[in-house]
PDB file of C-alpha atoms in Angstrom:
ATOM      1  CA  SER E   1      25.141 -20.863   7.504  1.00 63.00           C
ATOM      2  CA  GLY E   2      22.327 -18.338   8.166  1.00 68.00           C
ATOM      3  CA  PHE E   3      23.813 -15.582   6.288  1.00 75.00           C
ATOM      4  CA  ASN E   4      24.182 -17.829   3.269  1.00 76.00           C
ATOM      5  CA  ILE E   5      20.536 -18.524   3.283  1.00 77.00           C
ATOM      6  CA  VAL E   6      19.444 -15.280   3.603  1.00 77.00           C
ATOM      7  CA  ILE E   7      21.708 -14.525   0.828  1.00 82.00           C
ATOM      8  CA  ALA E   8      20.180 -16.858  -1.424  1.00 80.00           C
ATOM      9  CA  VAL E   9      16.535 -16.224  -0.422  1.00 80.00           C
ATOM     10  CA  THR E  10      17.095 -12.549  -1.097  1.00 81.00           C
ATOM     11  CA  PHE E  11      18.570 -13.310  -4.577  1.00 84.00           C
ATOM     12  CA  ALA E  12      15.882 -15.472  -5.459  1.00 83.00           C
ATOM     13  CA  SER E  13      12.985 -12.948  -4.431  1.00 83.00           C
ATOM     14  CA  ALA E  14      14.428  -9.850  -5.848  1.00 86.00           C
ATOM     15  CA  PRO E  15      13.299 -10.542  -9.463  1.00 88.00           C
ATOM     16  CA  ALA E  16       9.996 -10.524  -8.378  1.00 87.00           C
ATOM     17  CA  ILE E  17      10.083  -7.527  -6.284  1.00 87.00           C
ATOM     18  CA  MET E  18      11.893  -5.504  -9.135  1.00 90.00           C
ATOM     19  CA  ARG E  19       8.974  -6.339 -11.518  1.00 91.00           C
ATOM     20  CA  ILE E  20       6.351  -5.333  -8.666  1.00 89.00           C
ATOM     21  CA  VAL E  21       8.320  -2.363  -8.234  1.00 89.00           C
ATOM     22  CA  ARG E  22       8.811  -1.266 -11.959  1.00 90.00           C
ATOM     23  CA  GLY E  23       5.451  -1.800 -12.473  1.00 90.00           C
ATOM     24  CA  LEU E  24       3.798   0.669  -9.638  1.00 88.00           C
ATOM     25  CA  THR E  25       6.567   3.146 -10.903  1.00 89.00           C
ATOM     26  CA  LEU E  26       5.747   3.123 -14.385  1.00 89.00           C
ATOM     27  CA  ASP E  27       1.983   3.842 -13.424  1.00 87.00           C
ATOM     28  CA  VAL E  28       2.571   6.461 -10.676  1.00 86.00           C
ATOM     29  CA  LYS E  29       5.090   8.281 -12.967  1.00 86.00           C
ATOM     30  CA  THR E  30       2.567   9.177 -15.838  1.00 85.00           C
ATOM     31  CA  ARG E  31       0.399  11.077 -13.105  1.00 83.00           C
ATOM     32  CA  ASP E  32      -0.011  15.022 -13.522  1.00 82.00           C
ATOM     33  CA  TYR E  33       1.655  15.561  -9.981  1.00 80.00           C
ATOM     34  CA  VAL E  34       4.691  13.967 -11.227  1.00 86.00           C
ATOM     35  CA  TYR E  35       4.724  15.856 -14.280  1.00 86.00           C
ATOM     36  CA  ALA E  36       4.032  19.254 -12.371  1.00 85.00           C
ATOM     37  CA  ALA E  37       6.846  18.327  -9.864  1.00 85.00           C
ATOM     38  CA  GLN E  38       9.200  18.144 -13.205  1.00 87.00           C
ATOM     39  CA  THR E  39       7.783  21.591 -14.544  1.00 87.00           C
ATOM     40  CA  ARG E  40       8.822  23.091 -11.519  1.00 86.00           C
ATOM     41  CA  GLY E  41      12.330  21.672 -11.681  1.00 87.00           C
ATOM     42  CA  GLU E  42      12.378  19.274  -8.724  1.00 87.00           C
ATOM     43  CA  HIS E  43      15.426  16.906  -8.695  1.00 90.00           C
ATOM     44  CA  PRO E  44      14.962  13.526  -9.528  1.00 88.00           C
ATOM     45  CA  LEU E  45      15.355  12.225  -6.098  1.00 91.00           C
ATOM     46  CA  TYR E  46      12.971  14.556  -4.438  1.00 90.00           C
ATOM     47  CA  ILE E  47      10.302  13.330  -7.001  1.00 88.00           C
ATOM     48  CA  MET E  48      11.521   9.696  -6.445  1.00 90.00           C
ATOM     49  CA  VAL E  49      11.044  10.026  -2.621  1.00 88.00           C
ATOM     50  CA  VAL E  50       7.933  12.818  -2.105  1.00 86.00           C
ATOM     51  CA  GLU E  51       5.915  11.970  -5.035  1.00 85.00           C
ATOM     52  CA  LEU E  52       6.544   8.142  -6.298  1.00 87.00           C
ATOM     53  CA  LEU E  53       7.395   6.567  -2.961  1.00 86.00           C
ATOM     54  CA  PRO E  54       4.417   7.617  -0.979  1.00 82.00           C
ATOM     55  CA  ASN E  55       2.043   6.364  -3.874  1.00 82.00           C
ATOM     56  CA  VAL E  56       3.464   3.093  -3.779  1.00 85.00           C
ATOM     57  CA  ARG E  57       4.064   2.213  -0.768  1.00 82.00           C
ATOM     58  CA  GLY E  58       0.990   0.421   0.225  1.00 79.00           C
ATOM     59  CA  PRO E  59       1.284  -2.280  -2.230  1.00 83.00           C
ATOM     60  CA  LEU E  60       5.029  -2.779  -1.368  1.00 86.00           C
ATOM     61  CA  ILE E  61       3.959  -2.861   2.345  1.00 83.00           C
ATOM     62  CA  VAL E  62       1.545  -5.679   1.472  1.00 82.00           C
ATOM     63  CA  ASP E  63       3.506  -7.841  -0.743  1.00 85.00           C
ATOM     64  CA  ALA E  64       6.292  -7.708   1.922  1.00 85.00           C
ATOM     65  CA  CYS E  65       4.066  -8.873   4.551  1.00 83.00           C
ATOM     66  CA  LEU E  66       2.852 -11.772   2.221  1.00 83.00           C
ATOM     67  CA  ARG E  67       6.611 -12.558   0.966  1.00 86.00           C
ATOM     68  CA  LEU E  68       7.912 -13.035   4.778  1.00 85.00           C
ATOM     69  CA  GLY E  69       5.183 -15.509   5.383  1.00 85.00           C
ATOM     70  CA  TYR E  70       6.793 -17.121   1.945  1.00 84.00           C
ATOM     71  CA  THR E  71      10.342 -16.746   3.022  1.00 84.00           C
ATOM     72  CA  THR E  72       9.529 -18.567   6.461  1.00 84.00           C
ATOM     73  CA  VAL E  73       8.092 -21.156   4.819  1.00 85.00           C
ATOM     74  CA  ALA E  74      11.191 -21.606   2.647  1.00 83.00           C
ATOM     75  CA  ILE E  75      13.733 -21.351   5.319  1.00 83.00           C
ATOM     76  CA  THR E  76      11.758 -23.905   7.645  1.00 83.00           C
ATOM     77  CA  THR E  77      11.439 -26.321   4.630  1.00 82.00           C
ATOM     78  CA  LEU E  78      14.944 -26.303   3.591  1.00 81.00           C
ATOM     79  CA  THR E  79      16.221 -26.724   7.390  1.00 81.00           C
ATOM     80  CA  PHE E  80      13.913 -29.547   7.770  1.00 81.00           C
ATOM     81  CA  LEU E  81      15.348 -31.427   4.745  1.00 80.00           C
ATOM     82  CA  GLY E  82      18.953 -30.972   6.102  1.00 78.00           C
ATOM     83  CA  LEU E  83      19.605 -27.810   3.578  1.00 76.00           C
ATOM     84  CA  GLY E  84      19.783 -25.349   5.864  1.00 74.00           C
ATOM     85  CA  LEU E  85      21.142 -24.763   9.557  1.00 72.00           C
ATOM     86  CA  GLN E  86      22.516 -27.366  11.553  1.00 76.00           C
ATOM     87  CA  PRO E  87      23.148 -28.344  15.071  1.00 75.00           C
ATOM     88  CA  PRO E  88      23.730 -26.207  17.278  1.00 78.00           C
ATOM     89  CA  ASP E  89      22.113 -23.268  15.366  1.00 76.00           C
ATOM     90  CA  PRO E  90      18.526 -22.875  16.465  1.00 77.00           C
ATOM     91  CA  ASP E  91      15.877 -23.143  13.810  1.00 79.00           C
ATOM     92  CA  TRP E  92      12.149 -23.991  13.989  1.00 79.00           C
ATOM     93  CA  GLY E  93      12.672 -26.327  10.931  1.00 81.00           C
ATOM     94  CA  LEU E  94      15.592 -28.091  12.732  1.00 81.00           C
ATOM     95  CA  MET E  95      13.339 -28.249  15.609  1.00 82.00           C
ATOM     96  CA  ILE E  96      10.366 -30.208  13.711  1.00 81.00           C
ATOM     97  CA  ARG E  97      13.102 -32.443  12.185  1.00 80.00           C
ATOM     98  CA  GLU E  98      14.222 -33.575  15.178  1.00 78.00           C
ATOM     99  CA  SER E  99      10.895 -33.758  17.094  1.00 77.00           C
ATOM    100  CA  ALA E 100       9.632 -35.935  14.372  1.00 74.00           C
ATOM    101  CA  ARG E 101      11.861 -38.506  15.382  1.00 72.00           C
ATOM    102  CA  VAL E 102      10.731 -38.529  18.783  1.00 69.00           C
ATOM    103  CA  ALA E 103       7.128 -38.090  17.888  1.00 63.00           C
ATOM    104  CA  MET E 104       7.449 -41.481  16.562  1.00 63.00           C
ATOM    105  CA  LEU E 105       6.983 -42.606  19.947  1.00 58.00           C
ATOM    106  CA  TRP E 106       3.119 -41.435  20.729  1.00 62.00           C
ATOM    107  CA  LYS E 107       4.185 -40.634  24.206  1.00 65.00           C
ATOM    108  CA  PHE E 108       6.418 -37.674  22.647  1.00 67.00           C
ATOM    109  CA  SER E 109       4.277 -36.570  20.104  1.00 70.00           C
ATOM    110  CA  TYR E 110       3.381 -33.062  21.552  1.00 74.00           C
ATOM    111  CA  MET E 111       7.178 -32.010  21.118  1.00 76.00           C
ATOM    112  CA  LEU E 112       6.387 -32.154  17.220  1.00 77.00           C
ATOM    113  CA  LEU E 113       3.383 -29.658  17.792  1.00 80.00           C
ATOM    114  CA  VAL E 114       5.449 -26.699  19.744  1.00 81.00           C
ATOM    115  CA  PRO E 115       7.438 -25.798  16.707  1.00 83.00           C
ATOM    116  CA  ALA E 116       4.903 -26.755  14.076  1.00 83.00           C
ATOM    117  CA  LEU E 117       2.496 -24.169  16.147  1.00 86.00           C
ATOM    118  CA  SER E 118       5.322 -21.578  16.302  1.00 86.00           C
ATOM    119  CA  VAL E 119       5.924 -21.513  12.411  1.00 86.00           C
ATOM    120  CA  SER E 120       2.228 -21.327  12.127  1.00 87.00           C
ATOM    121  CA  SER E 121       1.479 -18.604  13.950  1.00 89.00           C
ATOM    122  CA  LEU E 122       4.303 -16.619  12.443  1.00 87.00           C
ATOM    123  CA  ILE E 123       2.600 -16.834   9.065  1.00 87.00           C
ATOM    124  CA  LEU E 124      -0.685 -16.331  10.509  1.00 88.00           C
ATOM    125  CA  GLY E 125       0.698 -13.184  12.141  1.00 87.00           C
ATOM    126  CA  PHE E 126       2.365 -12.076   8.606  1.00 85.00           C
ATOM    127  CA  ASN E 127      -1.285 -12.392   6.820  1.00 83.00           C
ATOM    128  CA  LEU E 128      -3.005 -10.868   9.613  1.00 85.00           C
ATOM    129  CA  MET E 129      -0.687  -7.799   9.336  1.00 83.00           C
ATOM    130  CA  VAL E 130      -1.570  -7.475   5.501  1.00 80.00           C
ATOM    131  CA  GLN E 131      -5.293  -7.686   6.512  1.00 80.00           C
ATOM    132  CA  GLY E 132      -4.607  -4.939   8.974  1.00 79.00           C
ATOM    133  CA  GLN E 133      -3.012  -2.787   6.565  1.00 74.00           C
ATOM    134  CA  GLU E 134      -5.815  -2.945   3.989  1.00 70.00           C
ATOM    135  CA  LYS E 135      -8.072  -2.130   6.833  1.00 74.00           C
ATOM    136  CA  ILE E 136      -6.131   0.855   7.862  1.00 71.00           C
ATOM    137  CA  MET E 137      -5.697   2.166   4.265  1.00 67.00           C
ATOM    138  CA  SER E 138      -9.531   1.708   3.752  1.00 66.00           C
ATOM    139  CA  GLU E 139     -10.359   3.741   7.246  1.00 68.00           C
ATOM    140  CA  ILE E 140      -8.458   6.827   6.672  1.00 73.00           C
ATOM    141  CA  THR E 141     -10.951   9.309   6.253  1.00 79.00           C
ATOM    142  CA  PRO E 142     -10.064  11.861   3.527  1.00 84.00           C
ATOM    143  CA  VAL E 143      -9.185  15.357   4.313  1.00 85.00           C
ATOM    144  CA  LEU E 144     -11.311  16.700   1.651  1.00 89.00           C
ATOM    145  CA  GLU E 145     -13.860  14.759  -0.860  1.00 88.00           C
ATOM    146  CA  CYS E 146     -15.913  15.880  -3.775  1.00 90.00           C
ATOM    147  CA  LYS E 147     -18.367  13.400  -4.774  1.00 90.00           C
ATOM    148  CA  ASP E 148     -20.319  13.825  -7.822  1.00 91.00           C
ATOM    149  CA  LEU E 149     -19.959  17.835  -7.881  1.00 91.00           C
ATOM    150  CA  SER E 150     -21.764  20.054 -10.325  1.00 92.00           C
ATOM    151  CA  ILE E 151     -21.964  23.765 -10.299  1.00 91.00           C
ATOM    152  CA  SER E 152     -23.648  25.931 -12.355  1.00 91.00           C
ATOM    153  CA  TYR E 153     -23.874  29.878 -12.559  1.00 90.00           C
ATOM    154  CA  THR E 154     -27.264  31.883 -13.077  1.00 89.00           C
ATOM    155  CA  THR E 155     -26.938  34.213 -16.224  1.00 87.00           C
ATOM    156  CA  ARG E 156     -30.073  36.527 -18.019  1.00 84.00           C
ATOM    157  CA  ALA E 157     -29.557  34.025 -20.237  1.00 83.00           C
ATOM    158  CA  GLY E 158     -30.212  30.992 -18.169  1.00 85.00           C
ATOM    159  CA  GLU E 159     -28.179  28.294 -16.126  1.00 88.00           C
ATOM    160  CA  ILE E 160     -24.895  28.079 -17.358  1.00 88.00           C
ATOM    161  CA  PRO E 161     -23.150  24.410 -16.032  1.00 90.00           C
ATOM    162  CA  ALA E 162     -19.683  24.963 -15.227  1.00 89.00           C
ATOM    163  CA  VAL E 163     -19.009  21.677 -13.737  1.00 90.00           C
ATOM    164  CA  ILE E 164     -20.226  18.549 -14.211  1.00 90.00           C
ATOM    165  CA  ASN E 165     -19.725  15.394 -11.877  1.00 91.00           C
ATOM    166  CA  PHE E 166     -16.284  16.272 -10.552  1.00 90.00           C
ATOM    167  CA  ASN E 167     -14.868  14.043  -8.264  1.00 91.00           C
ATOM    168  CA  LEU E 168     -11.891  14.298  -5.725  1.00 88.00           C
ATOM    169  CA  LYS E 169     -10.337  12.906  -2.878  1.00 87.00           C
ATOM    170  CA  LEU E 170      -7.594  14.224  -0.914  1.00 85.00           C
ATOM    171  CA  MET E 171      -5.934  11.841   2.002  1.00 81.00           C
ATOM    172  CA  PRO E 172      -3.949  13.051   4.570  1.00 78.00           C
ATOM    173  CA  ASN E 173      -0.339  14.495   3.809  1.00 70.00           C
ATOM    174  CA  GLU E 174      -1.334  14.437  -0.173  1.00 77.00           C
ATOM    175  CA  ALA E 175      -1.270  17.343  -2.386  1.00 77.00           C
ATOM    176  CA  HIS E 176      -3.534  17.372  -5.801  1.00 80.00           C
ATOM    177  CA  GLY E 177      -3.050  19.755  -8.546  1.00 81.00           C
ATOM    178  CA  ILE E 178      -5.865  20.322 -11.065  1.00 84.00           C
ATOM    179  CA  VAL E 179      -4.836  20.861 -14.307  1.00 83.00           C
ATOM    180  CA  GLY E 180      -6.838  21.441 -17.596  1.00 83.00           C
ATOM    181  CA  GLU E 181      -7.225  23.800 -20.341  1.00 86.00           C
ATOM    182  CA  SER E 182      -8.910  27.712 -19.626  1.00 86.00           C
ATOM    183  CA  GLY E 183     -12.297  27.775 -18.705  1.00 83.00           C
ATOM    184  CA  CYS E 184     -12.784  24.098 -17.960  1.00 86.00           C
ATOM    185  CA  GLY E 185     -13.745  24.754 -13.924  1.00 86.00           C
ATOM    186  CA  LYS E 186     -10.524  24.648 -12.155  1.00 87.00           C
ATOM    187  CA  SER E 187     -11.220  28.283 -10.182  1.00 88.00           C
ATOM    188  CA  THR E 188     -14.804  27.323 -10.241  1.00 89.00           C
ATOM    189  CA  VAL E 189     -14.021  24.102  -8.232  1.00 89.00           C
ATOM    190  CA  ALA E 190     -11.648  25.924  -5.972  1.00 88.00           C
ATOM    191  CA  LEU E 191     -14.351  28.512  -5.188  1.00 89.00           C
ATOM    192  CA  ALA E 192     -16.735  26.181  -4.395  1.00 89.00           C
ATOM    193  CA  ILE E 193     -14.552  24.464  -1.775  1.00 88.00           C
ATOM    194  CA  MET E 194     -14.153  27.868   0.089  1.00 87.00           C
ATOM    195  CA  GLN E 195     -18.094  28.343  -0.415  1.00 84.00           C
ATOM    196  CA  TYR E 196     -17.077  31.440  -2.028  1.00 85.00           C
ATOM    197  CA  MET E 197     -19.289  31.365  -5.189  1.00 81.00           C
ATOM    198  CA  GLY E 198     -20.754  34.880  -5.287  1.00 80.00           C
ATOM    199  CA  ASN E 199     -24.417  35.755  -5.970  1.00 82.00           C
ATOM    200  CA  ASN E 200     -24.937  33.472  -9.145  1.00 87.00           C
ATOM    201  CA  GLY E 201     -23.142  30.765  -8.623  1.00 87.00           C
ATOM    202  CA  TYR E 202     -24.273  27.695  -6.758  1.00 88.00           C
ATOM    203  CA  ILE E 203     -23.933  23.743  -6.343  1.00 90.00           C
ATOM    204  CA  LYS E 204     -26.266  21.992  -8.148  1.00 90.00           C
ATOM    205  CA  SER E 205     -25.565  18.559  -7.004  1.00 90.00           C
ATOM    206  CA  GLY E 206     -23.035  16.762  -5.189  1.00 90.00           C
ATOM    207  CA  GLU E 207     -21.363  17.549  -1.659  1.00 90.00           C
ATOM    208  CA  ILE E 208     -18.059  18.756  -0.432  1.00 90.00           C
ATOM    209  CA  LEU E 209     -16.598  16.773   2.534  1.00 89.00           C
ATOM    210  CA  PHE E 210     -14.293  18.123   5.034  1.00 88.00           C
ATOM    211  CA  ASN E 211     -12.652  15.405   7.193  1.00 83.00           C
ATOM    212  CA  GLY E 212     -15.934  13.123   6.419  1.00 76.00           C
ATOM    213  CA  ARG E 213     -18.276  16.032   7.104  1.00 80.00           C
TER     214      ARG E 213
END
């Protein structure tokens, strides 16, 4: 039955999906913002949903779209070989198998093209979804971006560099924490972003962009 096919495909794909999720999670869970959430005493469920999931969803969406294409091919192939759905249940693989018999007569060859093109267009649609997802992710404008930011202070003793080549990209709905030892320039970066450097502080090089401007 169709339910049994879905269960079989799900169990066959589960190990690969688990490996991808585990690999992404092991990478993200070592980030500083996760440690900051743990320090605040956040519940593990909160950390998983708010801190981990948004940072791994991109690769998971891409993998899901590609896997839908693979699954469509697998189910269609099984039905074409007679191992999937049986008449009168509707299935493109079954339509291709039945049409192949009729298509042996050249007069009715077009009957084979309709289900074949339907399967191909569905798989193509999944691939276009992957490309669209990647394009959307690449075209999102950061809310805040610091590019090679270097900040110095002018004193009687001369110029004192406080921050050298600092980079930051803050996307919508994200929160970043700047972590470091005392005197490393955390407050200086924050003051530079707010354009409150005082009389002796200035941005030596680099740029600060708000919404791409």
